[in-house]
Amino acid sequence: MAFTTTVVGSFPRSRELIDATKRHAKGEVKQAELDRLLEGATKSIIAQEEEAGVEVITDGEQRRSSFVSFVGDKIPGFKVMHITQLNADAMEILKRNKVQLTYMRAVIAEELEDSVIAADEFKAARKYSKRPFKVTLPAPYLVMWESWHSKLSKAAYPTPEDFAYAYAKLLRKEVLRLKEAGVSFIQIDEPMLGDLTEAGDKPDRYRRVFNELYGQEYRGFKQELKLAVDLLNEVTKGVDGVRLGVHMDRWPNKDSPYFDLGYERFLPELLETKADQFVLEYTSPGTGDPAKLVKEFPEKMEIGLGVVSVQDYEVESPGTIVSRVKRVIGSIEPERIWLNPDCGFAPGMFRTFPTDVAFAKLKSMTKAAEMLRKEYA
Ligand SMILES: [Zn+2]
């Protein structure tokens, strides 16, 4: 089908769910009560996605603390720590670099053990819809930068790469479990690679921050890119029969020499990735031209085009979304163009975004897809 609509993953958590999660951590709310709220939240998000007309849906990541740190709750070997335990000056470092990170960090402390990461969430969600499901997983290159600490992780994994390849092998097992369970689309989240669009001879601000907080070293632009792609391929090696996507963020910075450039900076290495689709953020000014990128795609590769903002509360009109999609029409066939928001609406559970605005944006997106099908399909 042309112009298939989907979401990137997360939706805002209700105030009630956030409060209950906090009180559960203090022992004031029983597990059964929290489970009941999580079940209700999942059911409600799925019903709203169906109502908005989204074709490939997610569970809204209601059960995750954040799109990345939740692996620390799932896989034995991680230790969840406050950011100031990694570096006493953490708050000052974040402020100086204008970077926001979640305060609770999953740091690798012991050898990893194979464990279910998301297949349990999928089992809990699938009973609420017959539509195809997307499930998201954090990429190994991302989790390496987020988790390997030069002092705390060295005994378990001497280098960040040792850890990243071990995690990639576990992630591949989870991909196979999800495929077996009937997931249609597995999306591997790689914002850390996306942020590399702002790096060159010098690291971008995220890698600068992780260098200060975790003691990891920047390898240089090409080496970082190659490592990220090689790790992705370790995850998807020999996997078929399920759509595999890679999601990247792009936060252009007006003062940067890379403003107006996009993921095309990663060519040709990026196209060595064994994936079916790149799910990309494209609505911010300065993100670059998606036509430049898709023109270089191999024959069957798809784009998940970011067509609604997850920063801006103003609901885009279907006409605005159609004009965003027109940027790539003529450069790639309509069947290979998917429509999605730029990113998840609430990648971390405390991220606020009005739920009604999120679903109004999705309705506008599915309306735009209908208009595009009339014109092009
Ligand atoms: Zn994103």
Short mmCIF file of C-alpha atoms and ligand atoms in Angstrom, two decimals:
data_model
loop_
_atom_site.label_atom_id
_atom_site.label_comp_id
_atom_site.label_asym_id
_atom_site.label_seq_id
_atom_site.Cartn_x
_atom_site.Cartn_y
_atom_site.Cartn_z
CA MET A 1 0.00 0.00 0.00
CA ALA A 2 1.12 3.56 -0.66
CA PHE A 3 1.59 6.05 2.20
CA THR A 4 1.10 3.58 5.07
CA THR A 5 0.66 5.40 8.38
CA THR A 6 2.33 4.47 11.66
CA VAL A 7 3.81 6.01 14.83
CA VAL A 8 7.37 6.04 16.12
CA GLY A 9 6.48 4.48 19.48
CA SER A 10 5.70 6.32 22.67
CA PHE A 11 2.64 8.26 23.86
CA PRO A 12 2.29 10.48 26.94
CA ARG A 13 1.55 8.71 30.24
CA SER A 14 -1.48 9.85 32.22
CA ARG A 15 -0.97 11.85 35.43
CA GLU A 16 -2.56 8.95 37.35
CA LEU A 17 -0.06 6.46 35.90
CA ILE A 18 2.96 8.70 36.60
CA ASP A 19 1.82 9.27 40.21
CA ALA A 20 1.19 5.56 40.75
CA THR A 21 4.63 4.67 39.33
CA LYS A 22 6.33 7.12 41.73
CA ARG A 23 4.33 5.82 44.70
CA HIS A 24 4.97 2.21 43.67
CA ALA A 25 8.73 2.91 43.84
CA LYS A 26 8.23 4.09 47.44
CA GLY A 27 6.18 0.98 48.27
CA GLU A 28 2.93 2.94 48.63
CA VAL A 29 1.14 1.32 45.66
CA LYS A 30 0.83 -2.45 45.22
CA GLN A 31 2.09 -4.16 42.07
CA ALA A 32 -1.44 -5.39 41.24
CA GLU A 33 -2.75 -1.82 41.29
CA LEU A 34 0.07 -0.57 39.04
CA ASP A 35 -0.51 -3.50 36.65
CA ARG A 36 -4.20 -2.62 36.44
CA LEU A 37 -3.32 0.99 35.49
CA LEU A 38 -0.73 -0.14 32.91
CA GLU A 39 -3.25 -2.50 31.34
CA GLY A 40 -5.86 0.29 31.14
CA ALA A 41 -3.33 2.77 29.70
CA THR A 42 -2.24 0.31 26.99
CA LYS A 43 -5.84 -0.46 26.04
CA SER A 44 -6.75 3.23 25.88
CA ILE A 45 -3.75 4.26 23.72
CA ILE A 46 -4.42 1.43 21.26
CA ALA A 47 -8.12 2.38 21.00
CA GLN A 48 -7.14 6.01 20.28
CA GLU A 49 -4.61 4.95 17.61
CA GLU A 50 -7.34 2.89 15.91
CA GLU A 51 -9.74 5.81 16.20
CA ALA A 52 -7.18 8.11 14.54
CA GLY A 53 -6.93 5.62 11.68
CA VAL A 54 -3.25 4.68 12.19
CA GLU A 55 -2.55 1.48 10.25
CA VAL A 56 0.50 0.07 12.06
CA ILE A 57 0.22 0.71 15.78
CA THR A 58 2.30 0.44 18.98
CA ASP A 59 1.37 -0.11 22.64
CA GLY A 60 2.45 3.47 23.34
CA GLU A 61 5.41 2.29 25.49
CA GLN A 62 3.28 2.82 28.58
CA ARG A 63 5.25 0.18 30.50
CA ARG A 64 8.68 1.75 29.88
CA SER A 65 10.51 4.25 32.09
CA SER A 66 12.10 5.59 28.89
CA PHE A 67 12.67 4.21 25.39
CA VAL A 68 16.27 3.35 26.35
CA SER A 69 16.59 3.02 30.14
CA PHE A 70 13.88 0.32 30.35
CA VAL A 71 16.41 -2.27 29.17
CA GLY A 72 18.07 -1.71 32.54
CA ASP A 73 14.89 -2.99 34.20
CA LYS A 74 14.66 -5.95 31.84
CA ILE A 75 18.19 -7.32 31.29
CA PRO A 76 20.25 -8.52 34.27
CA GLY A 77 23.71 -6.88 34.26
CA PHE A 78 22.60 -3.24 34.36
CA LYS A 79 22.54 -1.12 37.48
CA VAL A 80 20.18 1.86 37.56
CA MET A 81 21.97 4.88 39.05
CA HIS A 82 21.38 8.60 39.45
CA ILE A 83 23.38 10.72 37.03
CA THR A 84 25.26 12.46 39.86
CA GLN A 85 26.62 9.06 40.96
CA LEU A 86 28.40 8.83 37.59
CA ASN A 87 29.89 12.27 37.87
CA ALA A 88 29.39 14.64 40.79
CA ASP A 89 29.35 17.60 38.35
CA ALA A 90 26.71 16.00 36.10
CA MET A 91 24.15 18.82 36.38
CA GLU A 92 26.72 21.46 35.52
CA ILE A 93 27.95 19.38 32.54
CA LEU A 94 24.40 19.05 31.15
CA LYS A 95 23.74 22.76 31.55
CA ARG A 96 27.02 23.84 29.97
CA ASN A 97 26.38 21.62 26.91
CA LYS A 98 22.64 22.45 26.70
CA VAL A 99 21.80 18.75 26.80
CA GLN A 100 18.88 17.06 28.56
CA LEU A 101 19.27 13.50 29.79
CA THR A 102 17.05 11.45 32.06
CA TYR A 103 18.51 11.48 35.58
CA MET A 104 18.19 7.75 36.22
CA ARG A 105 20.78 5.95 34.09
CA ALA A 106 21.12 2.21 33.35
CA VAL A 107 24.86 1.56 33.70
CA ILE A 108 26.42 -1.76 32.77
CA ALA A 109 27.91 -3.32 35.91
CA GLU A 110 27.95 -7.07 35.29
CA GLU A 111 27.85 -9.51 32.41
CA LEU A 112 24.54 -9.41 30.52
CA GLU A 113 22.09 -12.30 30.66
CA ASP A 114 19.66 -13.18 27.91
CA SER A 115 16.22 -11.96 28.85
CA VAL A 116 12.88 -11.01 27.32
CA ILE A 117 12.97 -7.29 26.54
CA ALA A 118 9.72 -6.43 24.75
CA ALA A 119 7.94 -9.69 23.79
CA ASP A 120 6.05 -9.57 27.11
CA GLU A 121 4.79 -6.04 26.33
CA PHE A 122 3.64 -7.20 22.90
CA LYS A 123 1.74 -10.13 24.40
CA ALA A 124 -0.03 -7.74 26.77
CA ALA A 125 -0.97 -5.37 23.92
CA ARG A 126 -1.96 -7.57 20.99
CA LYS A 127 -5.27 -8.69 22.48
CA TYR A 128 -6.56 -5.12 22.10
CA SER A 129 -6.19 -4.84 18.32
CA LYS A 130 -6.11 -6.90 15.15
CA ARG A 131 -3.99 -4.28 13.38
CA PRO A 132 -0.31 -4.91 12.62
CA PHE A 133 1.97 -3.92 15.50
CA LYS A 134 5.29 -2.12 15.59
CA VAL A 135 7.63 -2.81 18.53
CA THR A 136 10.68 -0.63 19.27
CA LEU A 137 14.06 -1.65 20.72
CA PRO A 138 17.06 0.53 21.66
CA ALA A 139 20.03 0.05 19.32
CA PRO A 140 23.39 -1.32 20.51
CA TYR A 141 25.41 1.76 19.49
CA LEU A 142 22.98 3.96 21.48
CA VAL A 143 23.01 1.68 24.52
CA MET A 144 26.81 1.51 24.40
CA TRP A 145 27.14 5.31 24.69
CA GLU A 146 24.36 5.43 27.29
CA SER A 147 25.61 2.60 29.52
CA TRP A 148 29.31 1.84 29.38
CA HIS A 149 31.24 3.66 32.08
CA SER A 150 35.06 3.70 32.06
CA LYS A 151 35.29 2.78 35.76
CA LEU A 152 32.04 0.96 36.60
CA SER A 153 31.78 -1.26 33.50
CA LYS A 154 35.39 -2.26 32.87
CA ALA A 155 35.39 -5.42 34.98
CA ALA A 156 32.41 -6.86 33.05
CA TYR A 157 33.40 -5.51 29.60
CA PRO A 158 36.92 -4.07 29.10
CA THR A 159 35.88 -1.84 26.17
CA PRO A 160 32.61 -0.17 25.08
CA GLU A 161 32.73 -2.29 21.90
CA ASP A 162 32.93 -5.55 23.93
CA PHE A 163 29.74 -4.55 25.68
CA ALA A 164 28.00 -3.28 22.52
CA TYR A 165 28.55 -6.53 20.59
CA ALA A 166 27.38 -8.60 23.56
CA TYR A 167 24.20 -6.50 23.79
CA ALA A 168 23.69 -6.72 19.99
CA LYS A 169 23.71 -10.53 20.24
CA LEU A 170 21.03 -10.43 22.94
CA LEU A 171 18.99 -7.97 20.93
CA ARG A 172 19.05 -10.29 17.91
CA LYS A 173 17.52 -13.04 20.08
CA GLU A 174 14.75 -10.64 21.08
CA VAL A 175 14.14 -9.68 17.44
CA LEU A 176 13.64 -13.39 16.67
CA ARG A 177 11.28 -13.77 19.66
CA LEU A 178 9.22 -10.77 18.50
CA LYS A 179 9.04 -12.08 14.95
CA GLU A 180 7.94 -15.48 16.28
CA ALA A 181 5.25 -13.79 18.40
CA GLY A 182 3.78 -12.11 15.30
CA VAL A 183 5.12 -8.54 15.39
CA SER A 184 4.92 -6.94 11.90
CA PHE A 185 7.49 -4.18 12.25
CA ILE A 186 10.52 -4.08 14.55
CA GLN A 187 12.03 -0.62 14.85
CA ILE A 188 15.51 -0.21 16.27
CA ASP A 189 15.90 3.23 17.83
CA GLU A 190 19.22 4.93 17.05
CA PRO A 191 19.01 8.62 18.08
CA MET A 192 22.70 8.55 19.02
CA LEU A 193 23.56 7.84 15.39
CA GLY A 194 21.10 10.55 14.29
CA ASP A 195 22.90 13.05 16.51
CA LEU A 196 26.15 12.19 14.75
CA THR A 197 24.86 14.46 11.91
CA GLU A 198 26.24 17.27 14.13
CA ALA A 199 29.71 15.72 14.51
CA GLY A 200 32.83 16.01 12.36
CA ASP A 201 36.48 16.15 13.38
CA LYS A 202 35.08 17.09 16.77
CA PRO A 203 32.29 15.19 18.55
CA ASP A 204 28.74 16.57 18.77
CA ARG A 205 27.44 17.78 22.12
CA TYR A 206 25.94 14.39 23.12
CA ARG A 207 29.23 12.57 22.70
CA ARG A 208 30.98 15.43 24.52
CA VAL A 209 28.60 14.98 27.45
CA PHE A 210 28.98 11.20 27.49
CA ASN A 211 32.74 11.66 27.37
CA GLU A 212 32.58 13.79 30.51
CA LEU A 213 29.99 11.68 32.32
CA TYR A 214 31.12 8.17 31.37
CA GLY A 215 34.73 8.57 30.25
CA GLN A 216 34.10 7.27 26.72
CA GLU A 217 36.22 8.53 23.82
CA TYR A 218 35.03 9.79 20.42
CA ARG A 219 36.45 7.62 17.62
CA GLY A 220 36.05 10.15 14.75
CA PHE A 221 33.06 10.60 12.42
CA LYS A 222 33.65 7.71 9.98
CA GLN A 223 34.65 5.24 12.70
CA GLU A 224 31.56 6.05 14.77
CA LEU A 225 29.33 5.66 11.72
CA LYS A 226 30.90 2.33 10.76
CA LEU A 227 30.61 1.00 14.30
CA ALA A 228 26.92 1.97 14.52
CA VAL A 229 26.11 0.30 11.19
CA ASP A 230 28.13 -2.82 12.00
CA LEU A 231 26.31 -3.18 15.35
CA LEU A 232 22.90 -2.79 13.65
CA ASN A 233 23.87 -5.52 11.21
CA GLU A 234 24.83 -7.77 14.09
CA VAL A 235 21.23 -7.41 15.35
CA THR A 236 19.52 -8.04 11.99
CA LYS A 237 21.96 -10.70 10.72
CA GLY A 238 20.02 -13.45 8.93
CA VAL A 239 16.63 -12.15 10.15
CA ASP A 240 13.87 -12.12 7.55
CA GLY A 241 10.09 -12.32 7.40
CA VAL A 242 9.56 -9.20 9.51
CA ARG A 243 9.93 -5.51 8.55
CA LEU A 244 13.05 -4.07 10.18
CA GLY A 245 13.34 -0.33 10.63
CA VAL A 246 15.99 2.00 12.05
CA HIS A 247 14.82 5.26 13.63
CA MET A 248 17.03 8.33 13.87
CA ASP A 249 16.47 11.79 15.35
CA ARG A 250 17.76 15.06 13.91
CA TRP A 251 17.93 18.19 16.09
CA PRO A 252 19.48 20.88 13.91
CA ASN A 253 21.36 23.61 15.66
CA LYS A 254 21.35 27.04 13.98
CA ASP A 255 24.94 27.81 14.96
CA SER A 256 26.26 24.51 13.66
CA PRO A 257 28.22 24.14 10.40
CA TYR A 258 25.91 21.20 9.64
CA PHE A 259 22.66 23.22 9.65
CA ASP A 260 20.62 22.35 6.52
CA LEU A 261 22.46 19.05 6.13
CA GLY A 262 20.84 15.78 7.06
CA TYR A 263 21.35 12.05 7.14
CA GLU A 264 22.86 12.26 3.64
CA ARG A 265 26.07 12.99 5.56
CA PHE A 266 26.04 9.25 6.39
CA LEU A 267 26.17 8.14 2.75
CA PRO A 268 27.32 5.77 1.49
CA GLU A 269 28.06 3.87 4.77
CA LEU A 270 24.47 4.13 6.07
CA LEU A 271 23.16 2.08 3.16
CA GLU A 272 25.28 -0.87 4.29
CA THR A 273 22.64 -1.28 7.03
CA LYS A 274 20.56 -4.42 6.54
CA ALA A 275 17.16 -2.85 7.18
CA ASP A 276 13.92 -2.38 5.24
CA GLN A 277 13.12 1.14 6.36
CA PHE A 278 14.69 4.28 7.82
CA VAL A 279 12.26 6.11 10.11
CA LEU A 280 13.46 9.72 10.09
CA GLU A 281 12.78 13.05 11.71
CA TYR A 282 12.28 15.73 9.04
CA THR A 283 9.97 18.53 10.19
CA SER A 284 12.47 20.85 11.94
CA PRO A 285 14.04 23.62 9.85
CA GLY A 286 17.64 22.79 8.94
CA THR A 287 17.06 19.01 8.81
CA GLY A 288 18.17 18.68 5.21
CA ASP A 289 16.46 17.47 2.04
CA PRO A 290 14.89 13.99 2.25
CA ALA A 291 14.86 13.69 -1.57
CA LYS A 292 18.68 13.72 -1.57
CA LEU A 293 18.70 10.73 0.74
CA VAL A 294 15.95 8.55 -0.76
CA LYS A 295 17.37 8.94 -4.28
CA GLU A 296 20.34 6.91 -3.08
CA PHE A 297 18.28 4.16 -1.41
CA PRO A 298 18.65 0.60 -2.72
CA GLU A 299 15.71 -0.75 -4.73
CA LYS A 300 13.38 -1.93 -1.96
CA MET A 301 14.34 0.33 0.92
CA GLU A 302 11.51 2.43 2.40
CA ILE A 303 11.40 5.79 4.16
CA GLY A 304 9.31 6.41 7.27
CA LEU A 305 9.00 10.15 6.74
CA GLY A 306 8.58 12.35 9.81
CA VAL A 307 5.63 14.59 8.84
CA VAL A 308 4.33 15.92 12.16
CA SER A 309 6.31 17.60 14.91
CA VAL A 310 6.46 16.13 18.41
CA GLN A 311 7.81 19.44 19.84
CA ASP A 312 5.23 21.87 18.52
CA TYR A 313 1.70 21.75 20.00
CA GLU A 314 0.12 23.26 16.89
CA VAL A 315 -1.73 20.59 14.92
CA GLU A 316 -0.53 20.50 11.30
CA SER A 317 -3.30 20.59 8.67
CA PRO A 318 -3.58 17.63 6.27
CA GLY A 319 -2.53 20.06 3.50
CA THR A 320 0.70 20.92 5.33
CA ILE A 321 1.45 17.22 5.77
CA VAL A 322 0.74 16.53 2.08
CA SER A 323 3.22 19.27 1.11
CA ARG A 324 5.86 17.69 3.40
CA VAL A 325 5.38 14.33 1.66
CA LYS A 326 5.61 15.97 -1.77
CA ARG A 327 9.28 16.70 -1.05
CA VAL A 328 10.08 13.03 -1.74
CA ILE A 329 7.48 12.22 -4.41
CA GLY A 330 9.23 11.64 -7.71
CA SER A 331 12.38 10.48 -5.90
CA ILE A 332 10.89 7.24 -4.48
CA GLU A 333 7.68 5.30 -5.30
CA PRO A 334 4.56 5.96 -3.14
CA GLU A 335 4.58 2.31 -1.94
CA ARG A 336 7.97 2.93 -0.32
CA ILE A 337 6.84 6.08 1.52
CA TRP A 338 5.46 5.66 5.04
CA LEU A 339 4.07 8.51 7.12
CA ASN A 340 4.86 8.90 10.82
CA PRO A 341 5.47 11.62 13.42
CA ASP A 342 9.09 12.75 13.78
CA CYS A 343 9.64 10.80 16.98
CA GLY A 344 7.76 9.31 19.92
CA PHE A 345 5.45 11.77 21.69
CA ALA A 346 6.92 10.90 25.10
CA PRO A 347 10.23 9.00 24.86
CA GLY A 348 10.59 9.22 28.65
CA MET A 349 7.67 8.67 31.01
CA PHE A 350 7.91 12.18 32.51
CA ARG A 351 7.88 13.94 29.14
CA THR A 352 4.73 16.02 28.90
CA PHE A 353 2.79 16.38 25.68
CA PRO A 354 -0.99 16.91 25.49
CA THR A 355 -2.53 13.55 24.53
CA ASP A 356 -5.41 15.18 22.64
CA VAL A 357 -2.92 17.16 20.52
CA ALA A 358 -0.93 13.98 19.76
CA PHE A 359 -4.04 12.19 18.49
CA ALA A 360 -5.29 15.25 16.56
CA LYS A 361 -1.91 15.25 14.76
CA LEU A 362 -2.32 11.55 13.94
CA LYS A 363 -5.83 12.15 12.57
CA SER A 364 -4.45 14.90 10.36
CA MET A 365 -1.71 12.52 9.19
CA THR A 366 -4.13 9.73 8.23
CA LYS A 367 -6.32 12.27 6.43
CA ALA A 368 -3.22 13.44 4.50
CA ALA A 369 -2.46 9.81 3.55
CA GLU A 370 -5.99 9.48 2.09
CA MET A 371 -5.50 12.66 0.05
CA LEU A 372 -2.13 11.44 -1.22
CA ARG A 373 -3.54 8.05 -2.23
CA LYS A 374 -6.25 9.77 -4.26
CA GLU A 375 -3.65 11.82 -6.07
CA TYR A 376 -0.81 9.32 -6.55
CA ALA A 377 -1.77 5.73 -5.88
ZN ZN B 1 13.20 9.80 17.92
#
